[in-house]
PDB file of N, CA and C in Angstrom:
ATOM      1  N   GLN A   1       9.650  -5.442   8.578  1.00 87.00           N
ATOM      2  CA  GLN A   1       9.642  -5.001   9.950  1.00 87.00           C
ATOM      3  C   GLN A   1       8.764  -3.742  10.089  1.00 87.00           C
ATOM      4  N   SER A   2       8.865  -2.859   9.133  1.00 86.00           N
ATOM      5  CA  SER A   2       8.070  -1.640   9.149  1.00 86.00           C
ATOM      6  C   SER A   2       6.576  -1.960   9.103  1.00 86.00           C
ATOM      7  N   LEU A   3       6.206  -2.919   8.281  1.00 86.00           N
ATOM      8  CA  LEU A   3       4.798  -3.302   8.158  1.00 86.00           C
ATOM      9  C   LEU A   3       4.299  -3.921   9.464  1.00 86.00           C
ATOM     10  N   GLU A   4       5.109  -4.719  10.096  1.00 88.00           N
ATOM     11  CA  GLU A   4       4.724  -5.332  11.364  1.00 88.00           C
ATOM     12  C   GLU A   4       4.474  -4.267  12.434  1.00 88.00           C
ATOM     13  N   ILE A   5       5.333  -3.273  12.487  1.00 89.00           N
ATOM     14  CA  ILE A   5       5.167  -2.186  13.460  1.00 89.00           C
ATOM     15  C   ILE A   5       3.887  -1.405  13.170  1.00 89.00           C
ATOM     16  N   ALA A   6       3.645  -1.104  11.919  1.00 85.00           N
ATOM     17  CA  ALA A   6       2.434  -0.360  11.550  1.00 85.00           C
ATOM     18  C   ALA A   6       1.182  -1.135  11.933  1.00 85.00           C
ATOM     19  N   ARG A   7       1.200  -2.434  11.721  1.00 84.00           N
ATOM     20  CA  ARG A   7       0.036  -3.252  12.083  1.00 84.00           C
ATOM     21  C   ARG A   7      -0.146  -3.322  13.585  1.00 84.00           C
ATOM     22  N   GLN A   8       0.947  -3.437  14.324  1.00 87.00           N
ATOM     23  CA  GLN A   8       0.859  -3.464  15.789  1.00 87.00           C
ATOM     24  C   GLN A   8       0.267  -2.166  16.320  1.00 87.00           C
ATOM     25  N   GLN A   9       0.614  -1.069  15.688  1.00 88.00           N
ATOM     26  CA  GLN A   9       0.120   0.245  16.113  1.00 88.00           C
ATOM     27  C   GLN A   9      -1.240   0.566  15.502  1.00 88.00           C
ATOM     28  N   GLU A  10      -1.744  -0.337  14.658  1.00 87.00           N
ATOM     29  CA  GLU A  10      -3.007  -0.130  13.950  1.00 87.00           C
ATOM     30  C   GLU A  10      -3.001   1.191  13.177  1.00 87.00           C
ATOM     31  N   ASN A  11      -1.880   1.465  12.548  1.00 85.00           N
ATOM     32  CA  ASN A  11      -1.688   2.683  11.777  1.00 85.00           C
ATOM     33  C   ASN A  11      -1.771   2.318  10.292  1.00 85.00           C
ATOM     34  N   ASN A  12      -2.986   2.377   9.761  1.00 90.00           N
ATOM     35  CA  ASN A  12      -3.203   1.943   8.379  1.00 90.00           C
ATOM     36  C   ASN A  12      -2.509   2.832   7.354  1.00 90.00           C
ATOM     37  N   LEU A  13      -2.365   4.095   7.637  1.00 91.00           N
ATOM     38  CA  LEU A  13      -1.710   4.979   6.682  1.00 91.00           C
ATOM     39  C   LEU A  13      -0.217   4.649   6.575  1.00 91.00           C
ATOM     40  N   PHE A  14       0.408   4.401   7.697  1.00 93.00           N
ATOM     41  CA  PHE A  14       1.810   4.005   7.692  1.00 93.00           C
ATOM     42  C   PHE A  14       1.967   2.639   7.026  1.00 93.00           C
ATOM     43  N   ALA A  15       1.037   1.730   7.291  1.00 94.00           N
ATOM     44  CA  ALA A  15       1.056   0.414   6.648  1.00 94.00           C
ATOM     45  C   ALA A  15       0.903   0.572   5.139  1.00 94.00           C
ATOM     46  N   LEU A  16       0.033   1.474   4.708  1.00 95.00           N
ATOM     47  CA  LEU A  16      -0.167   1.701   3.278  1.00 95.00           C
ATOM     48  C   LEU A  16       1.116   2.182   2.618  1.00 95.00           C
ATOM     49  N   ARG A  17       1.800   3.102   3.253  1.00 94.00           N
ATOM     50  CA  ARG A  17       3.063   3.593   2.687  1.00 94.00           C
ATOM     51  C   ARG A  17       4.083   2.465   2.565  1.00 94.00           C
ATOM     52  N   THR A  18       4.161   1.631   3.578  1.00 95.00           N
ATOM     53  CA  THR A  18       5.096   0.511   3.564  1.00 95.00           C
ATOM     54  C   THR A  18       4.728  -0.491   2.465  1.00 95.00           C
ATOM     55  N   VAL A  19       3.451  -0.827   2.386  1.00 96.00           N
ATOM     56  CA  VAL A  19       2.986  -1.778   1.376  1.00 96.00           C
ATOM     57  C   VAL A  19       3.205  -1.221  -0.028  1.00 96.00           C
ATOM     58  N   MET A  20       3.037   0.070  -0.201  1.00 96.00           N
ATOM     59  CA  MET A  20       3.279   0.664  -1.520  1.00 96.00           C
ATOM     60  C   MET A  20       4.752   0.524  -1.909  1.00 96.00           C
ATOM     61  N   ASP A  21       5.655   0.700  -0.959  1.00 96.00           N
ATOM     62  CA  ASP A  21       7.081   0.512  -1.241  1.00 96.00           C
ATOM     63  C   ASP A  21       7.364  -0.931  -1.654  1.00 96.00           C
ATOM     64  N   ILE A  22       6.785  -1.870  -0.924  1.00 96.00           N
ATOM     65  CA  ILE A  22       6.968  -3.283  -1.264  1.00 96.00           C
ATOM     66  C   ILE A  22       6.363  -3.579  -2.633  1.00 96.00           C
ATOM     67  N   ALA A  23       5.178  -3.051  -2.895  1.00 97.00           N
ATOM     68  CA  ALA A  23       4.502  -3.291  -4.172  1.00 97.00           C
ATOM     69  C   ALA A  23       5.320  -2.732  -5.339  1.00 97.00           C
ATOM     70  N   ARG A  24       5.898  -1.574  -5.165  1.00 97.00           N
ATOM     71  CA  ARG A  24       6.730  -1.000  -6.235  1.00 97.00           C
ATOM     72  C   ARG A  24       7.965  -1.864  -6.497  1.00 97.00           C
ATOM     73  N   LEU A  25       8.564  -2.376  -5.427  1.00 97.00           N
ATOM     74  CA  LEU A  25       9.716  -3.268  -5.573  1.00 97.00           C
ATOM     75  C   LEU A  25       9.308  -4.530  -6.327  1.00 97.00           C
ATOM     76  N   TRP A  26       8.207  -5.119  -5.926  1.00 97.00           N
ATOM     77  CA  TRP A  26       7.743  -6.332  -6.600  1.00 97.00           C
ATOM     78  C   TRP A  26       7.362  -6.046  -8.045  1.00 97.00           C
ATOM     79  N   GLN A  27       6.803  -4.865  -8.295  1.00 97.00           N
ATOM     80  CA  GLN A  27       6.453  -4.480  -9.661  1.00 97.00           C
ATOM     81  C   GLN A  27       7.702  -4.459 -10.533  1.00 97.00           C
ATOM     82  N   ARG A  28       8.782  -3.882 -10.023  1.00 97.00           N
ATOM     83  CA  ARG A  28      10.042  -3.839 -10.774  1.00 97.00           C
ATOM     84  C   ARG A  28      10.608  -5.235 -11.013  1.00 97.00           C
ATOM     85  N   ARG A  29      10.273  -6.162 -10.138  1.00 98.00           N
ATOM     86  CA  ARG A  29      10.763  -7.534 -10.266  1.00 98.00           C
ATOM     87  C   ARG A  29       9.807  -8.424 -11.052  1.00 98.00           C
ATOM     88  N   GLY A  30       8.751  -7.811 -11.597  1.00 97.00           N
ATOM     89  CA  GLY A  30       7.809  -8.558 -12.417  1.00 97.00           C
ATOM     90  C   GLY A  30       6.768  -9.336 -11.636  1.00 97.00           C
ATOM     91  N   LYS A  31       6.599  -9.019 -10.368  1.00 97.00           N
ATOM     92  CA  LYS A  31       5.635  -9.711  -9.521  1.00 97.00           C
ATOM     93  C   LYS A  31       4.392  -8.840  -9.318  1.00 97.00           C
ATOM     94  N   CYS A  32       3.794  -8.434 -10.410  1.00 97.00           N
ATOM     95  CA  CYS A  32       2.662  -7.502 -10.337  1.00 97.00           C
ATOM     96  C   CYS A  32       1.451  -8.111  -9.642  1.00 97.00           C
ATOM     97  N   GLY A  33       1.189  -9.379  -9.891  1.00 97.00           N
ATOM     98  CA  GLY A  33       0.051 -10.031  -9.246  1.00 97.00           C
ATOM     99  C   GLY A  33       0.193 -10.071  -7.741  1.00 97.00           C
ATOM    100  N   GLU A  34       1.386 -10.415  -7.282  1.00 97.00           N
ATOM    101  CA  GLU A  34       1.636 -10.460  -5.853  1.00 97.00           C
ATOM    102  C   GLU A  34       1.549  -9.064  -5.238  1.00 97.00           C
ATOM    103  N   ALA A  35       2.065  -8.084  -5.961  1.00 98.00           N
ATOM    104  CA  ALA A  35       2.026  -6.702  -5.482  1.00 98.00           C
ATOM    105  C   ALA A  35       0.584  -6.221  -5.341  1.00 98.00           C
ATOM    106  N   ARG A  36      -0.217  -6.514  -6.340  1.00 97.00           N
ATOM    107  CA  ARG A  36      -1.626  -6.116  -6.300  1.00 97.00           C
ATOM    108  C   ARG A  36      -2.359  -6.832  -5.169  1.00 97.00           C
ATOM    109  N   ALA A  37      -2.061  -8.112  -4.976  1.00 97.00           N
ATOM    110  CA  ALA A  37      -2.713  -8.893  -3.916  1.00 97.00           C
ATOM    111  C   ALA A  37      -2.360  -8.354  -2.526  1.00 97.00           C
ATOM    112  N   LEU A  38      -1.193  -7.792  -2.382  1.00 95.00           N
ATOM    113  CA  LEU A  38      -0.780  -7.205  -1.106  1.00 95.00           C
ATOM    114  C   LEU A  38      -1.428  -5.837  -0.893  1.00 95.00           C
ATOM    115  N   LEU A  39      -1.454  -5.032  -1.942  1.00 97.00           N
ATOM    116  CA  LEU A  39      -1.912  -3.644  -1.826  1.00 97.00           C
ATOM    117  C   LEU A  39      -3.435  -3.494  -1.842  1.00 97.00           C
ATOM    118  N   ALA A  40      -4.112  -4.255  -2.673  1.00 97.00           N
ATOM    119  CA  ALA A  40      -5.554  -4.062  -2.870  1.00 97.00           C
ATOM    120  C   ALA A  40      -6.379  -4.171  -1.588  1.00 97.00           C
ATOM    121  N   PRO A  41      -6.181  -5.197  -0.755  1.00 96.00           N
ATOM    122  CA  PRO A  41      -7.020  -5.278   0.446  1.00 96.00           C
ATOM    123  C   PRO A  41      -6.792  -4.131   1.430  1.00 96.00           C
ATOM    124  N   LEU A  42      -5.572  -3.705   1.547  1.00 95.00           N
ATOM    125  CA  LEU A  42      -5.290  -2.594   2.461  1.00 95.00           C
ATOM    126  C   LEU A  42      -5.930  -1.312   1.937  1.00 95.00           C
ATOM    127  N   HIS A  43      -5.795  -1.065   0.644  1.00 96.00           N
ATOM    128  CA  HIS A  43      -6.416   0.125   0.053  1.00 96.00           C
ATOM    129  C   HIS A  43      -7.933   0.071   0.235  1.00 96.00           C
ATOM    130  N   ALA A  44      -8.503  -1.102   0.057  1.00 96.00           N
ATOM    131  CA  ALA A  44      -9.961  -1.261   0.175  1.00 96.00           C
ATOM    132  C   ALA A  44     -10.450  -1.065   1.606  1.00 96.00           C
ATOM    133  N   SER A  45      -9.568  -1.191   2.580  1.00 94.00           N
ATOM    134  CA  SER A  45      -9.977  -1.043   3.976  1.00 94.00           C
ATOM    135  C   SER A  45     -10.254   0.409   4.361  1.00 94.00           C
ATOM    136  N   PHE A  46      -9.813   1.345   3.537  1.00 94.00           N
ATOM    137  CA  PHE A  46     -10.054   2.761   3.815  1.00 94.00           C
ATOM    138  C   PHE A  46     -11.472   3.133   3.392  1.00 94.00           C
ATOM    139  N   THR A  47     -12.159   3.856   4.254  1.00 93.00           N
ATOM    140  CA  THR A  47     -13.533   4.275   3.960  1.00 93.00           C
ATOM    141  C   THR A  47     -13.658   5.789   3.812  1.00 93.00           C
ATOM    142  N   GLU A  48     -12.570   6.487   4.078  1.00 93.00           N
ATOM    143  CA  GLU A  48     -12.576   7.947   3.943  1.00 93.00           C
ATOM    144  C   GLU A  48     -11.146   8.421   3.702  1.00 93.00           C
ATOM    145  N   GLY A  49     -11.022   9.688   3.408  1.00 89.00           N
ATOM    146  CA  GLY A  49      -9.697  10.265   3.216  1.00 89.00           C
ATOM    147  C   GLY A  49      -9.140  10.091   1.815  1.00 89.00           C
ATOM    148  N   PHE A  50     -10.009   9.840   0.861  1.00 92.00           N
ATOM    149  CA  PHE A  50      -9.545   9.564  -0.502  1.00 92.00           C
ATOM    150  C   PHE A  50      -8.921  10.775  -1.182  1.00 92.00           C
ATOM    151  N   GLU A  51      -9.023  11.936  -0.532  1.00 94.00           N
ATOM    152  CA  GLU A  51      -8.368  13.125  -1.077  1.00 94.00           C
ATOM    153  C   GLU A  51      -6.892  13.171  -0.673  1.00 94.00           C
ATOM    154  N   LEU A  52      -6.484  12.303   0.248  1.00 94.00           N
ATOM    155  CA  LEU A  52      -5.083  12.253   0.679  1.00 94.00           C
ATOM    156  C   LEU A  52      -4.191  11.742  -0.450  1.00 94.00           C
ATOM    157  N   GLN A  53      -3.034  12.340  -0.577  1.00 96.00           N
ATOM    158  CA  GLN A  53      -2.104  11.968  -1.636  1.00 96.00           C
ATOM    159  C   GLN A  53      -1.710  10.495  -1.558  1.00 96.00           C
ATOM    160  N   ASP A  54      -1.534   9.982  -0.349  1.00 95.00           N
ATOM    161  CA  ASP A  54      -1.154   8.571  -0.196  1.00 95.00           C
ATOM    162  C   ASP A  54      -2.195   7.642  -0.810  1.00 95.00           C
ATOM    163  N   LEU A  55      -3.462   7.919  -0.571  1.00 96.00           N
ATOM    164  CA  LEU A  55      -4.515   7.068  -1.127  1.00 96.00           C
ATOM    165  C   LEU A  55      -4.640   7.247  -2.637  1.00 96.00           C
ATOM    166  N   GLN A  56      -4.424   8.443  -3.122  1.00 97.00           N
ATOM    167  CA  GLN A  56      -4.435   8.664  -4.561  1.00 97.00           C
ATOM    168  C   GLN A  56      -3.269   7.935  -5.225  1.00 97.00           C
ATOM    169  N   ASP A  57      -2.116   7.963  -4.593  1.00 97.00           N
ATOM    170  CA  ASP A  57      -0.939   7.257  -5.126  1.00 97.00           C
ATOM    171  C   ASP A  57      -1.165   5.751  -5.107  1.00 97.00           C
ATOM    172  N   ALA A  58      -1.783   5.246  -4.055  1.00 97.00           N
ATOM    173  CA  ALA A  58      -2.076   3.819  -3.965  1.00 97.00           C
ATOM    174  C   ALA A  58      -3.027   3.392  -5.076  1.00 97.00           C
ATOM    175  N   LYS A  59      -4.042   4.200  -5.328  1.00 97.00           N
ATOM    176  CA  LYS A  59      -5.013   3.898  -6.405  1.00 97.00           C
ATOM    177  C   LYS A  59      -4.296   3.877  -7.752  1.00 97.00           C
ATOM    178  N   ALA A  60      -3.430   4.845  -7.988  1.00 97.00           N
ATOM    179  CA  ALA A  60      -2.681   4.902  -9.254  1.00 97.00           C
ATOM    180  C   ALA A  60      -1.778   3.667  -9.397  1.00 97.00           C
ATOM    181  N   LEU A  61      -1.146   3.265  -8.311  1.00 98.00           N
ATOM    182  CA  LEU A  61      -0.289   2.083  -8.365  1.00 98.00           C
ATOM    183  C   LEU A  61      -1.127   0.836  -8.639  1.00 98.00           C
ATOM    184  N   LEU A  62      -2.280   0.722  -8.002  1.00 97.00           N
ATOM    185  CA  LEU A  62      -3.155  -0.414  -8.292  1.00 97.00           C
ATOM    186  C   LEU A  62      -3.550  -0.450  -9.769  1.00 97.00           C
ATOM    187  N   ASN A  63      -3.838   0.699 -10.335  1.00 97.00           N
ATOM    188  CA  ASN A  63      -4.173   0.752 -11.756  1.00 97.00           C
ATOM    189  C   ASN A  63      -2.994   0.312 -12.614  1.00 97.00           C
ATOM    190  N   ASP A  64      -1.779   0.690 -12.233  1.00 96.00           N
ATOM    191  CA  ASP A  64      -0.578   0.276 -12.957  1.00 96.00           C
ATOM    192  C   ASP A  64      -0.350  -1.225 -12.854  1.00 96.00           C
ATOM    193  N   LEU A  65      -0.745  -1.805 -11.740  1.00 96.00           N
ATOM    194  CA  LEU A  65      -0.527  -3.227 -11.502  1.00 96.00           C
ATOM    195  C   LEU A  65      -1.591  -4.109 -12.167  1.00 96.00           C
ATOM    196  N   ALA A  66      -2.669  -3.485 -12.638  1.00 90.00           N
ATOM    197  CA  ALA A  66      -3.775  -4.253 -13.239  1.00 90.00           C
ATOM    198  C   ALA A  66      -3.381  -4.852 -14.575  1.00 90.00           C
TER     199      ALA A  66
END
């Protein structure tokens, strides 16, 4: 529900936080491929702001999921 609201509001940063929570849950459940497939496109959609902690955390999580 949180992800749907973020997408409706076109709030990519809020969507990223939500997707990271889902990805971490899936990672704990052994669904790393699915988690990466969900997170990678959203992370790739950012073209600036890479100094933000959220984007740095997303990159680190993607590396963990690789």
